Short mmCIF file of C-alpha atoms in Angstrom, two decimals:
data_model
loop_
_atom_site.label_atom_id
_atom_site.label_comp_id
_atom_site.label_asym_id
_atom_site.label_seq_id
_atom_site.Cartn_x
_atom_site.Cartn_y
_atom_site.Cartn_z
CA MET A 1 -7.78 38.30 -9.79
CA LYS A 2 -6.74 37.49 -6.25
CA MET A 3 -5.45 34.03 -5.33
CA THR A 4 -4.53 32.06 -2.08
CA VAL A 5 -1.63 29.65 -1.93
CA ARG A 6 -1.52 27.32 1.23
CA ARG A 7 0.50 24.63 2.25
CA ASN A 8 -0.23 21.86 4.03
CA LYS A 9 2.02 21.37 7.19
CA GLN A 10 0.38 18.18 8.15
CA LYS A 11 3.18 14.84 7.67
CA SER A 12 2.17 12.33 5.29
CA LYS A 13 1.48 9.34 6.98
CA LEU A 14 2.21 7.15 3.90
CA PRO A 15 5.95 6.77 5.43
CA ALA A 16 4.77 5.04 8.52
CA LEU A 17 2.04 2.89 6.82
CA VAL A 18 5.15 1.69 4.46
CA ALA A 19 7.21 1.25 7.73
CA LYS A 20 4.69 -0.97 9.25
CA LEU A 21 4.08 -2.76 6.00
CA LYS A 22 7.58 -3.46 5.75
CA SER A 23 7.97 -4.37 9.45
CA LEU A 24 5.48 -7.98 8.39
CA ASN A 25 8.03 -9.19 5.90
CA ASN A 26 9.69 -12.42 7.31
CA GLN A 27 7.63 -12.70 10.18
CA SER A 28 5.60 -15.96 10.98
CA ALA A 29 3.27 -17.43 13.16
CA LYS A 30 3.87 -21.44 13.27
CA ILE A 31 1.60 -24.22 14.61
CA GLY A 32 2.09 -27.67 15.77
CA TYR A 33 4.97 -29.08 17.67
CA PHE A 34 8.09 -28.07 18.47
CA LYS A 35 11.26 -29.45 19.87
CA GLU A 36 10.93 -27.44 22.81
CA GLN A 37 8.07 -29.33 24.13
CA GLY A 38 10.23 -32.18 24.52
CA LEU A 39 8.82 -36.28 24.48
CA HIS A 40 4.87 -37.57 24.63
CA PRO A 41 4.65 -38.95 28.04
CA THR A 42 3.80 -42.42 27.21
CA ALA A 43 4.92 -42.90 22.87
CA ASP A 44 8.25 -41.52 24.39
CA MET A 45 8.83 -39.53 21.12
CA PRO A 46 8.42 -36.06 19.93
CA TYR A 47 4.94 -34.96 19.45
CA ALA A 48 5.80 -34.03 16.15
CA SER A 49 7.16 -37.56 15.16
CA LEU A 50 4.07 -39.20 16.88
CA ALA A 51 2.04 -36.67 14.53
CA TYR A 52 3.82 -37.58 11.73
CA ILE A 53 3.16 -40.89 12.21
CA HIS A 54 -0.67 -41.05 12.91
CA ALA A 55 -0.75 -38.56 9.35
CA ASN A 56 1.42 -41.22 7.47
CA ALA A 57 0.03 -44.33 9.21
CA HIS A 58 -0.72 -46.09 6.12
CA GLU A 59 2.92 -45.77 4.69
CA PHE A 60 4.32 -47.37 8.04
CA GLY A 61 1.64 -50.39 7.92
CA LEU A 62 -0.14 -49.39 10.81
CA PRO A 63 -3.61 -50.81 12.02
CA PHE A 64 -5.32 -47.64 12.31
CA PRO A 65 -6.47 -45.23 9.16
CA SER A 66 -4.27 -42.17 8.63
CA ARG A 67 -5.51 -39.09 10.67
CA ASP A 68 -3.91 -35.96 9.43
CA ILE A 69 -4.43 -33.01 12.01
CA PHE A 70 -3.07 -30.36 9.84
CA LYS A 71 -5.13 -30.95 6.06
CA HIS A 72 -8.22 -29.82 7.92
CA MET A 73 -6.82 -26.32 8.77
CA LYS A 74 -4.76 -24.98 5.94
CA PRO A 75 -4.95 -21.45 5.25
CA VAL A 76 -5.57 -21.06 1.62
CA VAL A 77 -4.91 -17.71 -0.42
CA GLY A 78 -7.81 -16.37 -1.71
CA GLY A 79 -9.77 -18.91 0.54
CA TYR A 80 -12.87 -18.90 2.63
CA PRO A 81 -14.53 -15.91 3.23
CA ALA A 82 -14.15 -15.72 7.13
CA GLN A 83 -10.55 -16.32 6.44
CA ALA A 84 -10.67 -13.45 4.70
CA LYS A 85 -12.48 -11.65 7.03
CA PHE A 86 -10.00 -12.70 10.13
CA PHE A 87 -7.08 -11.71 8.03
CA LYS A 88 -8.58 -8.46 6.98
CA SER A 89 -9.80 -7.16 10.18
CA LEU A 90 -6.09 -7.87 11.77
CA LEU A 91 -4.48 -5.88 9.20
CA LYS A 92 -7.05 -3.38 9.78
CA SER A 93 -6.22 -3.01 13.11
CA TYR A 94 -2.33 -3.25 12.64
CA VAL A 95 -2.05 -0.87 9.71
CA GLN A 96 -3.79 2.08 11.69
CA ILE A 97 -1.07 4.87 12.39
CA LYS A 98 -2.28 5.51 15.86
CA THR A 99 -3.06 2.19 17.44
CA SER A 100 -1.43 0.05 20.23
CA TYR A 101 -2.14 -2.88 17.99
CA THR A 102 1.74 -4.00 17.48
CA LEU A 103 3.31 -6.89 15.31
CA GLU A 104 3.73 -9.07 18.39
CA ASN A 105 -0.10 -8.47 19.01
CA LEU A 106 -1.01 -9.32 15.31
CA LEU A 107 1.10 -12.38 15.22
CA ASP A 108 -0.52 -13.79 18.40
CA ASP A 109 -3.49 -13.45 17.28
CA ILE A 110 -3.06 -15.33 14.29
CA GLY A 111 -1.21 -17.97 16.13
CA LYS A 112 -4.01 -18.23 18.74
CA LYS A 113 -6.33 -18.34 15.93
CA TYR A 114 -5.10 -21.71 14.18
CA ARG A 115 -3.93 -23.21 17.43
CA GLN A 116 -7.55 -23.16 18.34
CA ASP A 117 -8.39 -24.52 15.05
CA GLY A 118 -5.94 -27.43 15.23
CA LYS A 119 -7.74 -27.96 18.70
CA SER A 120 -10.74 -28.37 17.25
CA VAL A 121 -9.77 -31.11 14.89
CA PHE A 122 -9.09 -33.73 17.83
CA GLY A 123 -12.18 -35.68 18.73
CA ASN A 124 -14.27 -34.44 15.88
CA THR A 125 -15.32 -37.67 14.10
CA ALA A 126 -16.29 -35.79 11.16
CA LEU A 127 -12.56 -34.66 10.56
CA LEU A 128 -10.46 -37.59 11.91
CA THR A 129 -11.64 -41.34 11.46
CA THR A 130 -11.92 -43.03 14.89
CA THR A 131 -10.45 -46.15 15.59
CA ALA A 132 -11.10 -49.19 18.37
CA ASN A 133 -7.60 -49.64 19.44
CA PRO A 134 -6.46 -46.80 21.77
CA THR A 135 -3.74 -44.59 20.43
CA PRO A 136 -2.06 -41.63 21.54
CA LEU A 137 -3.32 -39.34 19.27
CA ILE A 138 -6.79 -38.86 20.45
CA ASP A 139 -7.20 -41.30 23.97
CA GLU A 140 -5.41 -39.69 26.20
CA GLY A 141 -5.30 -35.66 25.35
CA PHE A 142 -1.73 -35.37 25.51
CA LEU A 143 -1.53 -34.36 21.58
CA LYS A 144 -4.15 -31.98 21.76
CA ASP A 145 -3.17 -30.37 24.81
CA ALA A 146 0.49 -29.52 23.14
CA PHE A 147 -0.64 -28.37 19.90
CA ALA A 148 1.19 -24.94 20.13
CA TYR A 149 2.10 -22.17 18.10
CA LYS A 150 5.16 -19.49 17.88
CA THR A 151 6.11 -16.53 16.22
CA SER A 152 8.94 -14.98 14.89
CA PHE A 153 8.53 -12.41 16.80
CA ASN A 154 9.16 -13.76 20.08
CA TYR A 155 10.31 -17.38 19.30
CA LYS A 156 8.41 -18.55 22.64
CA VAL A 157 6.20 -21.83 22.18
CA LYS A 158 2.37 -21.00 23.49
CA SER A 159 0.05 -24.41 23.99
CA GLU A 160 -2.38 -22.20 26.51
CA GLY A 161 -3.76 -18.87 26.69
#
């Protein structure tokens, strides 16, 4: 009886995959308005404060309906098929061992997608109630233009690009 034993000399890819997955721990892409952006030019208050006032107008007794831009774009765990497909494709690109797609690319792509989703809420009458009185939420466009993201990778606010 003749037997041949061969040793596989290929290095396991599992440790590299585990390292990539661990690098995702405590990383984030945040969307909205940030302190670094300064003040809204006509409202003379931080963008985040102005967005909060509009989202909770009923609590402040303001003469216009509440218009919360964030409720229309929240990611949902196990949510919409398009959302799952988006994250699956990004993660698939990221976990490949030989790829130039980095953690920074991954977080930027998530931030860009949700920044774009946020900007698409402005002016959409199906999502936000329109008002007869001029308000800094939609009429001037500053809040839409300032809607941004930043990642835990580089902490830079990005509202364009």
